[in-house]
mmCIF file of C-alpha atoms in Angstrom:
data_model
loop_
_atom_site.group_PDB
_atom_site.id
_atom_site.type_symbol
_atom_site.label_atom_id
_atom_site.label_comp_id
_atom_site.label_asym_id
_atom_site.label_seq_id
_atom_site.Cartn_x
_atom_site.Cartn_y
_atom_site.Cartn_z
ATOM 1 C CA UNK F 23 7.589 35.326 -9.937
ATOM 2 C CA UNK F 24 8.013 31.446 -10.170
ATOM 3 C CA UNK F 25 9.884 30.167 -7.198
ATOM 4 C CA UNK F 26 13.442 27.723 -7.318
ATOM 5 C CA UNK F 27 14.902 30.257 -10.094
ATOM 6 C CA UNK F 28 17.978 31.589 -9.037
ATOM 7 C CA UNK F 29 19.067 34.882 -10.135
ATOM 8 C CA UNK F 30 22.050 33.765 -12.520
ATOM 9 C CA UNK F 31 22.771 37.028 -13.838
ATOM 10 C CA UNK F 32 25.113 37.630 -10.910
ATOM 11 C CA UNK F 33 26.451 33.756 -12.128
ATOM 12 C CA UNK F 34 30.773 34.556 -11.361
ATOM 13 C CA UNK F 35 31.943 34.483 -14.357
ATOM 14 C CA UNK F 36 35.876 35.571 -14.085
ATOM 15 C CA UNK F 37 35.726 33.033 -11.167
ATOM 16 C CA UNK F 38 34.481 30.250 -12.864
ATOM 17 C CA UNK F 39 36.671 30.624 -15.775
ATOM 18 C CA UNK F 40 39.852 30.687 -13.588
ATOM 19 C CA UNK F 41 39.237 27.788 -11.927
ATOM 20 C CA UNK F 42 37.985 26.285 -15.109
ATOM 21 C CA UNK F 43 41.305 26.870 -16.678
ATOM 22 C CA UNK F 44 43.474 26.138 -13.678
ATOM 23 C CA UNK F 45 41.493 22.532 -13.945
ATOM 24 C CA UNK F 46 42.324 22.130 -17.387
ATOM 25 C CA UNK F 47 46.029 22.831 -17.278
ATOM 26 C CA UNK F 48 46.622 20.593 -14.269
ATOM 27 C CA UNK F 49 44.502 17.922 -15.532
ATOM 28 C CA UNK F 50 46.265 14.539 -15.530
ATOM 29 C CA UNK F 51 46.212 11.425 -18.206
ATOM 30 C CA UNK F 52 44.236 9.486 -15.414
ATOM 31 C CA UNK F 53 41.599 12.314 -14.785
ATOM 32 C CA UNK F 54 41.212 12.430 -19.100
ATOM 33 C CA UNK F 55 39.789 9.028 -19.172
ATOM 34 C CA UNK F 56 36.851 7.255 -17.501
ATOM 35 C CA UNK F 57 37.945 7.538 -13.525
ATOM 36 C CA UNK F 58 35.983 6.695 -11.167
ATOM 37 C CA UNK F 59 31.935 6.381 -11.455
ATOM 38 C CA UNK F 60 31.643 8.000 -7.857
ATOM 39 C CA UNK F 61 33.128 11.200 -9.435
ATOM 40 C CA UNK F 62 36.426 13.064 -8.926
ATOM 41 C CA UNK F 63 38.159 11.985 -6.135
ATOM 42 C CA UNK F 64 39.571 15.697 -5.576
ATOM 43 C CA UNK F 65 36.192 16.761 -5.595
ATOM 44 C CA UNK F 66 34.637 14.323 -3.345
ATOM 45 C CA UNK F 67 37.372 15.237 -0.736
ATOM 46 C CA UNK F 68 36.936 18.291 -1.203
ATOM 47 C CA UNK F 69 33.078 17.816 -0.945
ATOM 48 C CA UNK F 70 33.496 16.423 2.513
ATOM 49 C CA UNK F 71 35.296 18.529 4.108
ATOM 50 C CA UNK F 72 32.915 21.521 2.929
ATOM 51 C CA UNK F 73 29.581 19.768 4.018
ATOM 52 C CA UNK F 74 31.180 18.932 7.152
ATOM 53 C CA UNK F 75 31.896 22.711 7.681
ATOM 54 C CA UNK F 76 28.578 24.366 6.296
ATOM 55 C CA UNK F 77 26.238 21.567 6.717
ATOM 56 C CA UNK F 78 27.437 19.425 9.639
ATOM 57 C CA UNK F 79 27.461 15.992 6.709
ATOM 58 C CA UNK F 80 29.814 13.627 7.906
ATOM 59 C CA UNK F 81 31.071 12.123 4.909
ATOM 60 C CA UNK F 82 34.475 10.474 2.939
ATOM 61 C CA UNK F 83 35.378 10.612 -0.159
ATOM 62 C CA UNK F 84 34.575 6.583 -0.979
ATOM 63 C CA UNK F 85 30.651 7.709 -0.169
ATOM 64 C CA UNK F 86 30.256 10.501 -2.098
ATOM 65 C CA UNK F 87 28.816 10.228 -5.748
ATOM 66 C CA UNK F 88 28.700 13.479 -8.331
ATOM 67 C CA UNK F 89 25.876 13.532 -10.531
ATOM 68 C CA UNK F 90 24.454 15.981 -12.784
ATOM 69 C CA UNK F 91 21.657 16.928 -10.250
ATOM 70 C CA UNK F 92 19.185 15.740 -7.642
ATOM 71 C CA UNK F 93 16.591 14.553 -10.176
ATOM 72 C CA UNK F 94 19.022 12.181 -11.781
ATOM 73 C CA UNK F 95 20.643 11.140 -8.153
ATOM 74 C CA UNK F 96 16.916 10.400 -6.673
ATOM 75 C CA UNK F 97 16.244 8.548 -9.755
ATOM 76 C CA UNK F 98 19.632 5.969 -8.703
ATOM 77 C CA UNK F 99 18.842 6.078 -5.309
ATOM 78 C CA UNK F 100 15.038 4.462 -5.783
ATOM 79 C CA UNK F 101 16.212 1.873 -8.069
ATOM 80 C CA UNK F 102 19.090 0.543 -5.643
ATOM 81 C CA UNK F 103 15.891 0.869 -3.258
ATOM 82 C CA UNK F 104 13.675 -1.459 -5.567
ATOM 83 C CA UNK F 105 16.467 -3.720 -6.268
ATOM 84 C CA UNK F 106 17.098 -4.390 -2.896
ATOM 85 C CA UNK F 107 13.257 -5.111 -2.047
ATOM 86 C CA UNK F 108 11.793 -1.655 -1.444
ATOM 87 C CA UNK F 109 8.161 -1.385 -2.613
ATOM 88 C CA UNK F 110 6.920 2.120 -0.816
ATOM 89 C CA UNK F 111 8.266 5.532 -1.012
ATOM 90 C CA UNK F 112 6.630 8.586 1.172
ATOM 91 C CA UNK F 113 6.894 11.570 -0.289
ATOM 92 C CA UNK F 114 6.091 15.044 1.297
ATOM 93 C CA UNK F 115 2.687 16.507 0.668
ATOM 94 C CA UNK F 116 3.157 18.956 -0.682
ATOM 95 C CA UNK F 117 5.942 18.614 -2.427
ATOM 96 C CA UNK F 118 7.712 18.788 -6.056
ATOM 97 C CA UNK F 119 5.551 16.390 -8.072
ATOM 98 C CA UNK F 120 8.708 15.278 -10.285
ATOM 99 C CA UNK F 121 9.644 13.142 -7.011
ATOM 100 C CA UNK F 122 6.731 10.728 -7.354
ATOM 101 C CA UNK F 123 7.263 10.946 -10.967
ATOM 102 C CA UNK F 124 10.878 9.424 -10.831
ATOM 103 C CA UNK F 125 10.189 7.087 -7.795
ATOM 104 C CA UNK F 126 6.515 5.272 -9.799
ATOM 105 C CA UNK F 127 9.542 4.885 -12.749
ATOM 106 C CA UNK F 128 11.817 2.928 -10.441
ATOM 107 C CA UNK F 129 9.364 0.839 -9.617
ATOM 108 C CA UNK F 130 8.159 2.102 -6.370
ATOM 109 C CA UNK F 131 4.571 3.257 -5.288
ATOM 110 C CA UNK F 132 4.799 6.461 -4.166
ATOM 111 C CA UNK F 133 2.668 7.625 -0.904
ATOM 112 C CA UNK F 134 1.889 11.171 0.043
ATOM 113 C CA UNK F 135 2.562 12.360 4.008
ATOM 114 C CA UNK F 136 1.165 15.437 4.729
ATOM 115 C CA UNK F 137 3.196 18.508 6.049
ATOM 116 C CA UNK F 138 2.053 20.313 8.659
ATOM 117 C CA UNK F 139 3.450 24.005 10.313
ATOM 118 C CA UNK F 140 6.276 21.464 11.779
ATOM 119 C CA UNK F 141 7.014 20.221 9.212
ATOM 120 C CA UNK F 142 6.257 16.060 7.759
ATOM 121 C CA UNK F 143 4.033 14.001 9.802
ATOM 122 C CA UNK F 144 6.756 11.908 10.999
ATOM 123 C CA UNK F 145 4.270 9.316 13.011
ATOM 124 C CA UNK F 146 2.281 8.912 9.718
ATOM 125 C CA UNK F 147 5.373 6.867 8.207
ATOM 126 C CA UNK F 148 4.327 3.458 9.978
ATOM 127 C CA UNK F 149 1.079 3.516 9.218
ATOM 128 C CA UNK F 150 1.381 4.214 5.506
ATOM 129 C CA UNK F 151 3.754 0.757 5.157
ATOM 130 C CA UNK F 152 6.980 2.768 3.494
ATOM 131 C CA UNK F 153 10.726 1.557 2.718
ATOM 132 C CA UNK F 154 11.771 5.282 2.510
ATOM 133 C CA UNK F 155 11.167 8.590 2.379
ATOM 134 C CA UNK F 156 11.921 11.781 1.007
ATOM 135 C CA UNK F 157 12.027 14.855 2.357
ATOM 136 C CA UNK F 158 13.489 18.813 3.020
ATOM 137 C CA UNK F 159 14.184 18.852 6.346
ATOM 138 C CA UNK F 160 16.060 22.196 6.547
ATOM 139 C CA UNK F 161 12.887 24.020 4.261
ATOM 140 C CA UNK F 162 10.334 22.356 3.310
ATOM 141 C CA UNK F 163 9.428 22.625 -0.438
ATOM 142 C CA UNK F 164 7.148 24.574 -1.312
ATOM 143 C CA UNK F 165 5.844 25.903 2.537
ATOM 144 C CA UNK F 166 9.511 27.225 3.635
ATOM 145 C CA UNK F 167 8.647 25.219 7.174
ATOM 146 C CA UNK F 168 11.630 23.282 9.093
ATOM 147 C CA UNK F 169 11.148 20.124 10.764
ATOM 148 C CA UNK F 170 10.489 20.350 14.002
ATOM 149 C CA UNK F 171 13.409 18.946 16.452
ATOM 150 C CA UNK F 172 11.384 16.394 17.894
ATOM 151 C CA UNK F 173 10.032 15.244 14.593
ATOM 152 C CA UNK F 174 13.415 15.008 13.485
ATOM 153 C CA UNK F 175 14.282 12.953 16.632
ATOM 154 C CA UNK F 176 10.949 10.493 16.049
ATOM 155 C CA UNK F 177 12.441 10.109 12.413
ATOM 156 C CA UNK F 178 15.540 8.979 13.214
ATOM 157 C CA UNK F 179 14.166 6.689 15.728
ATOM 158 C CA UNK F 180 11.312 5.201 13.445
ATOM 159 C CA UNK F 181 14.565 4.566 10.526
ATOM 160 C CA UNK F 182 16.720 3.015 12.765
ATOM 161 C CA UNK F 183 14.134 0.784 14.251
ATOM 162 C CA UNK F 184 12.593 -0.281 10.993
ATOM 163 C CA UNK F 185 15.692 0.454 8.425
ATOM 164 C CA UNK F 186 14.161 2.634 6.171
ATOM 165 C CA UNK F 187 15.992 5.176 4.212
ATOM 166 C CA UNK F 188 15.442 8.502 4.152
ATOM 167 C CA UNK F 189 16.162 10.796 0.948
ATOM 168 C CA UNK F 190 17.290 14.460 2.396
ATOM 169 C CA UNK F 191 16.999 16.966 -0.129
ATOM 170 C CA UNK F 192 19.001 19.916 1.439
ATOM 171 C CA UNK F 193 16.653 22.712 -0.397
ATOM 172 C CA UNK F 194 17.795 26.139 -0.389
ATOM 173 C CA UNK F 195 19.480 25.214 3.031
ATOM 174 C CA UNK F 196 22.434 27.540 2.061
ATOM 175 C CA UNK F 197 20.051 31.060 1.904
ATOM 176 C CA UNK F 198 18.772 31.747 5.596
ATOM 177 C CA UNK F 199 18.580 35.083 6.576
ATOM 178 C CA UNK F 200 16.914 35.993 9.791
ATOM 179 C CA UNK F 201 18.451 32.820 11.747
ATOM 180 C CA UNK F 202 21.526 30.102 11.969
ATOM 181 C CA UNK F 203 21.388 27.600 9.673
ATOM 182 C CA UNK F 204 19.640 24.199 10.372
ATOM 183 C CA UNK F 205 22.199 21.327 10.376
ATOM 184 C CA UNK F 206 21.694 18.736 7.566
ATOM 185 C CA UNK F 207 19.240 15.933 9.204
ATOM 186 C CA UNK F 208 21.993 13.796 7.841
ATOM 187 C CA UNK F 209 24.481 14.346 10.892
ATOM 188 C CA UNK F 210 22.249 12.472 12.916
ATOM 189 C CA UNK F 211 22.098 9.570 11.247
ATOM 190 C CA UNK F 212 24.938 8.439 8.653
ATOM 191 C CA UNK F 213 23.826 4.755 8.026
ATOM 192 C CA UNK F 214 20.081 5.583 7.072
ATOM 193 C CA UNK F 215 19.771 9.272 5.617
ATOM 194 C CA UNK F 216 21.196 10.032 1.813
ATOM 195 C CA UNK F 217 22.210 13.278 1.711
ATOM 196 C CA UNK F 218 21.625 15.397 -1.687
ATOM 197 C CA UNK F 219 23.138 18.355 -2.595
ATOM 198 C CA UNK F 220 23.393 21.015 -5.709
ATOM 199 C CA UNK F 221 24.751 24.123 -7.201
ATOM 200 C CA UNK F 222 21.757 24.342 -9.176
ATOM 201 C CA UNK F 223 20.461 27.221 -6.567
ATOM 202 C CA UNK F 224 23.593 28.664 -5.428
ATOM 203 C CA UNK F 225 25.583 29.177 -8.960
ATOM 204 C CA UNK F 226 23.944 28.032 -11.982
ATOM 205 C CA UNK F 227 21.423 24.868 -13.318
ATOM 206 C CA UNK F 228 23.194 24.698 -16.392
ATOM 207 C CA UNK F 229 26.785 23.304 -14.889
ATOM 208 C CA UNK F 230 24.836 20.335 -13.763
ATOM 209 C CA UNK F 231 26.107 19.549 -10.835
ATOM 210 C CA UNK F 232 25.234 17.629 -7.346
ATOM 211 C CA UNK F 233 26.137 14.761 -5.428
ATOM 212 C CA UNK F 234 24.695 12.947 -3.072
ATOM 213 C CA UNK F 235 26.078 11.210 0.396
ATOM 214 C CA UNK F 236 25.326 7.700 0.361
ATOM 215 C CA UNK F 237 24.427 5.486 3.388
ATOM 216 C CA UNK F 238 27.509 2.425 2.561
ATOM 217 C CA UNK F 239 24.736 -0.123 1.617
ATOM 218 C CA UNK F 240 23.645 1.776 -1.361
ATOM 219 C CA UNK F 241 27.236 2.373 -2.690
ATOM 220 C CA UNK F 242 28.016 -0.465 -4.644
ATOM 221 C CA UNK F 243 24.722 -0.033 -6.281
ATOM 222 C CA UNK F 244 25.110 3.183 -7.221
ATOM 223 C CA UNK F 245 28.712 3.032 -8.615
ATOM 224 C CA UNK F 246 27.655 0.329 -10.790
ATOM 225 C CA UNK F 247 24.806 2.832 -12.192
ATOM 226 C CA UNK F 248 26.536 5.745 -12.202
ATOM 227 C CA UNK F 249 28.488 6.987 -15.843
ATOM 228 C CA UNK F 250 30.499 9.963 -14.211
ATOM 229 C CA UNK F 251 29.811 13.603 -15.531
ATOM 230 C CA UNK F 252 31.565 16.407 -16.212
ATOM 231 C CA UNK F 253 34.898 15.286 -14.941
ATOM 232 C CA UNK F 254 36.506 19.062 -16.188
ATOM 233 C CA UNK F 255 34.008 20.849 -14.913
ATOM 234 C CA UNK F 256 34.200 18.568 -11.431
ATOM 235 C CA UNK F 257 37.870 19.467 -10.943
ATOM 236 C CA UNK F 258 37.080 23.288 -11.899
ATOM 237 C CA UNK F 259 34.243 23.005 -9.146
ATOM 238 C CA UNK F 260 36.967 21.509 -6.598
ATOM 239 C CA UNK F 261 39.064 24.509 -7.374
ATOM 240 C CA UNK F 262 36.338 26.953 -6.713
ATOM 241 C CA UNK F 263 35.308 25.417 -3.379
ATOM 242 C CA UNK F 264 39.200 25.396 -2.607
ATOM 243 C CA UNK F 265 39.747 28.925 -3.026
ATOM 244 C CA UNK F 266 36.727 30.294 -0.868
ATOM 245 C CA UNK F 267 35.055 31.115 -3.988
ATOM 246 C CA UNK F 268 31.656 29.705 -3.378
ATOM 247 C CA UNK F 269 31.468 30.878 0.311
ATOM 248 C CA UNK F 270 32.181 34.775 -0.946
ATOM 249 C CA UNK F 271 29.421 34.601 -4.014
ATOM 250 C CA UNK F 272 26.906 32.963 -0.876
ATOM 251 C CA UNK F 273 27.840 36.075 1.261
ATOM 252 C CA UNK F 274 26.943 38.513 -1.725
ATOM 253 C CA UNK F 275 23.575 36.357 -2.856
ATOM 254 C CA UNK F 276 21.855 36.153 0.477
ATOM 255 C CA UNK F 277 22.499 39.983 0.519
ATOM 256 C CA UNK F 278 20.771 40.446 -2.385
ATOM 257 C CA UNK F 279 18.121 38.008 -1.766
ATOM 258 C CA UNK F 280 17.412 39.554 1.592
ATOM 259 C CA UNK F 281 17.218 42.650 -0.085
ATOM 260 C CA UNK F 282 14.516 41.441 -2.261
ATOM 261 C CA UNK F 283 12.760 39.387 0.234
ATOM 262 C CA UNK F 284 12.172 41.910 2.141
ATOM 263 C CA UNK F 285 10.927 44.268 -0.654
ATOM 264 C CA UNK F 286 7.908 41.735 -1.832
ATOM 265 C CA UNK F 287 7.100 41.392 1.865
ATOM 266 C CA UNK F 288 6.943 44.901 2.210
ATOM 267 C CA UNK F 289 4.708 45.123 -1.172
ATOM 268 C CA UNK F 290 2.590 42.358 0.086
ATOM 269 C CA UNK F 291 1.965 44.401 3.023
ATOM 270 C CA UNK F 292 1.466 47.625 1.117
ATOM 271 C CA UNK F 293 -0.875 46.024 -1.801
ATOM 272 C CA UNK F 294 -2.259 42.424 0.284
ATOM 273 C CA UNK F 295 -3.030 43.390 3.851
ATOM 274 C CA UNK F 296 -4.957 40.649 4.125
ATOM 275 C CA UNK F 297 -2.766 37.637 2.774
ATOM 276 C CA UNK F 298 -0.731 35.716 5.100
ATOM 277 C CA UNK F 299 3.329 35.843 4.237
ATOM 278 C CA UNK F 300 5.150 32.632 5.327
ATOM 279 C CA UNK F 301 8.067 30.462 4.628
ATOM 280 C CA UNK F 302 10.446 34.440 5.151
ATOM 281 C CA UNK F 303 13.110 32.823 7.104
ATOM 282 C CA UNK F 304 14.982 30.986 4.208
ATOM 283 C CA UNK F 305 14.917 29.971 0.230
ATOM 284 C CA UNK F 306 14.036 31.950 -3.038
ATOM 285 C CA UNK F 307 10.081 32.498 -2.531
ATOM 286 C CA UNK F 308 7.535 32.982 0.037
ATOM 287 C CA UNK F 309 4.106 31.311 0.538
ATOM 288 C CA UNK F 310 1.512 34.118 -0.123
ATOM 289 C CA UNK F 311 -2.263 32.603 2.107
ATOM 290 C CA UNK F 312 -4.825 34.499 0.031
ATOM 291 C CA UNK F 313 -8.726 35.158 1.567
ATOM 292 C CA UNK F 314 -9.982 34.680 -2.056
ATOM 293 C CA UNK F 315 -8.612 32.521 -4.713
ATOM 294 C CA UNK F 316 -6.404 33.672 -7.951
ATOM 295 C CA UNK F 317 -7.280 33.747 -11.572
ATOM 296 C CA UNK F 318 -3.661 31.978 -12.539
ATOM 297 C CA UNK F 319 -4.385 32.056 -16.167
ATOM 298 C CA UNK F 320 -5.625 35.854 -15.871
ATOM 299 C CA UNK F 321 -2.046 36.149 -14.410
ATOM 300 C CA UNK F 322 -0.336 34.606 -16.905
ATOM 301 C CA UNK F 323 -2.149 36.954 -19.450
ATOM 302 C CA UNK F 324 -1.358 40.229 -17.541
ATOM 303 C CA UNK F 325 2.600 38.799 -17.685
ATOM 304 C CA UNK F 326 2.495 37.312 -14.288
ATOM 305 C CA UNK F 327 4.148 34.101 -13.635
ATOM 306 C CA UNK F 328 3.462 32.496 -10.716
ATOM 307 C CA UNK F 329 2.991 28.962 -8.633
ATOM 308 C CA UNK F 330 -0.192 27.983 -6.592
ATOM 309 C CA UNK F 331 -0.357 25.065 -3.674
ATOM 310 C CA UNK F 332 -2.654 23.058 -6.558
ATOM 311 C CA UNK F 333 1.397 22.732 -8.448
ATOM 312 C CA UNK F 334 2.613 20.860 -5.419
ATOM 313 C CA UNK F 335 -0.536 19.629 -3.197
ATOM 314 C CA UNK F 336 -2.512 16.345 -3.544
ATOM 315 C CA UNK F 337 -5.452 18.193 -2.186
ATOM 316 C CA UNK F 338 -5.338 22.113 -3.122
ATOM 317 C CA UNK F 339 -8.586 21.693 -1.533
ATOM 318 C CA UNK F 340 -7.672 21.076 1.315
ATOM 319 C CA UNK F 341 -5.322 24.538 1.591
ATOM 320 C CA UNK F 342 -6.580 27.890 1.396
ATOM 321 C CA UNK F 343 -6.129 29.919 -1.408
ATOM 322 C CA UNK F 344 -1.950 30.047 -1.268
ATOM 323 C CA UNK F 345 0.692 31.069 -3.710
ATOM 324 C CA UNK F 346 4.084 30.056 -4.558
ATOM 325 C CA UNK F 347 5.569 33.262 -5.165
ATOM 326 C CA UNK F 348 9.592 33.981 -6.160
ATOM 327 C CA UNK F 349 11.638 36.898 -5.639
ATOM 328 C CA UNK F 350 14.993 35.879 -6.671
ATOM 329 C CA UNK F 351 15.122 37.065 -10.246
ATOM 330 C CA UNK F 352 13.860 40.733 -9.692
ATOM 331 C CA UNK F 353 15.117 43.893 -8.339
ATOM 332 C CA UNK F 354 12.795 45.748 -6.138
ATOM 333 C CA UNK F 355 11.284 48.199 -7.972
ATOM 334 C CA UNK F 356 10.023 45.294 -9.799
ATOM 335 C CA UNK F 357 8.901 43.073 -7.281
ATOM 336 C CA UNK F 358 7.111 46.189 -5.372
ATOM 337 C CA UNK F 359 5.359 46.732 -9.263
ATOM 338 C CA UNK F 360 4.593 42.921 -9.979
ATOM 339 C CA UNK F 361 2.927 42.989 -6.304
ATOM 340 C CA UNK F 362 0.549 45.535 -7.015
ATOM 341 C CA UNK F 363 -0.188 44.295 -10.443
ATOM 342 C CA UNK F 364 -1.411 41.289 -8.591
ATOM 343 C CA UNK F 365 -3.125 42.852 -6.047
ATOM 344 C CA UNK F 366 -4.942 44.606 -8.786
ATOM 345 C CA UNK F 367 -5.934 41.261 -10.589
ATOM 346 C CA UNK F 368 -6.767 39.805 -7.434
ATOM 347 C CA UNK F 369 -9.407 42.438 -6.470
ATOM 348 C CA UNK F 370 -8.152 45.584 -4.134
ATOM 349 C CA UNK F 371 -9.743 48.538 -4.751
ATOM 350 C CA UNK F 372 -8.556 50.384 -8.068
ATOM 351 C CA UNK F 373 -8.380 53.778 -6.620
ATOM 352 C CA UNK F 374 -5.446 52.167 -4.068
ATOM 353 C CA UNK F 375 -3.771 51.217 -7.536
ATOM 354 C CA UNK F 376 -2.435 52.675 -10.800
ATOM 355 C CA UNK F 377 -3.740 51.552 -14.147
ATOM 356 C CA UNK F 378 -2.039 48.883 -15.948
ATOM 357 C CA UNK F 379 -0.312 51.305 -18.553
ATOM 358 C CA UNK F 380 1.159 53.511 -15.660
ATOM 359 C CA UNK F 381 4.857 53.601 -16.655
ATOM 360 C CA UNK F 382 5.817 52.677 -13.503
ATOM 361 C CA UNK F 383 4.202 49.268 -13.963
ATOM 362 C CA UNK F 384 6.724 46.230 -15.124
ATOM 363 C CA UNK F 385 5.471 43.035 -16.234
ATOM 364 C CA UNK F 386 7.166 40.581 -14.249
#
């Protein structure tokens, strides 16, 4: 039940391999060799006009960069930062710690903003001193919260007027269910915001694949980082966003996700009256408010992976009991069977539950 795993058993394999082959039979002499540190240029046009459909980016082809992931593209970003004077970095709290990790190694000193129900504290910015930010606008990581429209206004407002950057991380933007998509915070401003983008949600983390859409004072920067990646599997990608390809296998996941969503919230109902279910709308998980907190390594022994706020949050403390809990990787009968196996370990009633050998119990 660990959240940001996508199910990549339903991964499109014929798909993938035609477009994989059509790439490497039209592949020219130029595309063999080094190109272009940005990336493919067929990609990165074909990048912007997708984003700019979808996501409402505005972007060209000579400010796009391909990397192999948001990790590694954060990592460039916040050394282009430090190199051109940036000392302070906000970072959501909560949020994944690996951000703070990656900014303290460029150099920068990362500071913490809380997250509220409308998402980051947007007027906390000035007072904590930063050069940047990053953030998931569309839903928030881990709470599944949006920014708020007016905090998004005050944020755009508060870069422009000081020329911070901000560091959008468009997290699980592509799987709503329940309402329209939020437009990338990016369309609002194209001169302060980096966009960042992956397939590592929507096909598969091992292709490696994302880009970023960069603000044109941190290009030059960044193309004289970047090493290029993939370039095959970058013009196979192209050909797969050309022929509709990723747009149908988005149409099938977010049925099947929706599917299981709404089977763990309808466990969690059944087996955890009392917990609070948020963060529904959108993503691969749900945040799970418990009255009572969770044994997480008597989990772990009954075959229960899961997250808790204390994985993300400065201050677990300072939350009430909450879990992280994923439902992307199991079918229903599962998730309705891991639910009450938790429910169990957390402390409902045994005679609402089956025993742990009941056949009809599945380690998840």
């Amino acid at each position: 039940m660990r959240p940001a795993r996508p199910d990549v058993s339903a991964f499109p394999r014929a798909a993938w391999a035609r477009c994989l082959r059509e790439a490497v039979a039209g592949i020219t002499a130029d595309d063999l060799g080094y190109g272009d540190p940005l990336g493919s240029g067929e990609l990165r046009d074909t990048l912007a006009d997708h984003l700019g459909r979808v996501r409402g980016v505005v972007a060209v082809r000579d400010r796009i960069v391909v990397t192999t992931g948001y990790l590694q593209g954060l990592g460039m970003i916040c050394r282009a930062l430090r190199a051109r004077g940036a000392r302070r970095i906000a970072c959501e709290d909560p949020c994944n710690v690996e951000e703070a990790r990656i900014a303290a190694r460029a150099g920068l000193e990362p500071v913490r903003v809380r997250v509220d129900s409308l998402g980051l504290k947007v007027d906390e910015l000035a007072s904590a001193g930063v050069d940047a930010v990053i953030l998931t606008p569309a839903h928030q990581h881990p709470t599944g919260v949006v920014l708020a429209p007016k905090r998004r206004a005050a944020l755009v407002a508060w870069l422009r007027a000081t020329g911070a950057i901000a560091i959008e991380d468009d997290y699980d933007a592509e799987y709503r269910y329940d309402r329209p998509a939020v437009g990338a915070l990016q369309g609002l401003d194209q001169q302060h915001v980096v966009y960042a983008g992956t397939v590592s949600k929507v096909l598969a983390p091992a292709l490696r694949l994302g880009w970023m859409v960069l603000p044109p004072t941190l290009v030059p920067a960044v193309r004289e980082e970047n090493q290029g990646v993939f370039r095959i599997e970058q013009l196979a990608f192209a050909r797969f966003l050309q022929r509709g390809e990723l747009d149908r296998h988005l149409r099938r996941m977010r049925t099947r996700y929706r599917r299981r969503r709404d089977a763990m919230v309808a466990a969690l109902g059944e087996f955890l009256p009392s917990a609070t279910v948020r963060g529904i709308a959108a993503g691969l998980h749900v945040t799970v408010e418990l009255p009572a907190p969770v044994d997480v390594a008597a989990a772990r022994a009954r075959w229960i992976a899961l997250a808790t706020m204390a994985d993300y949050a400065t201050d677990p403390d300072g939350w009430p009991p909450t879990l992280i809990l994923g439902y992307s990787q199991m079918t229903e009968d599962r998730l309705r069977a891991a639910v009450r196996e938790l429910a169990q370990l957390i402390g409902r009633p045994s005679d609402r539950l089956r025993p742990r050998n009941s056949a009809s119990t599945v380690p998840s």
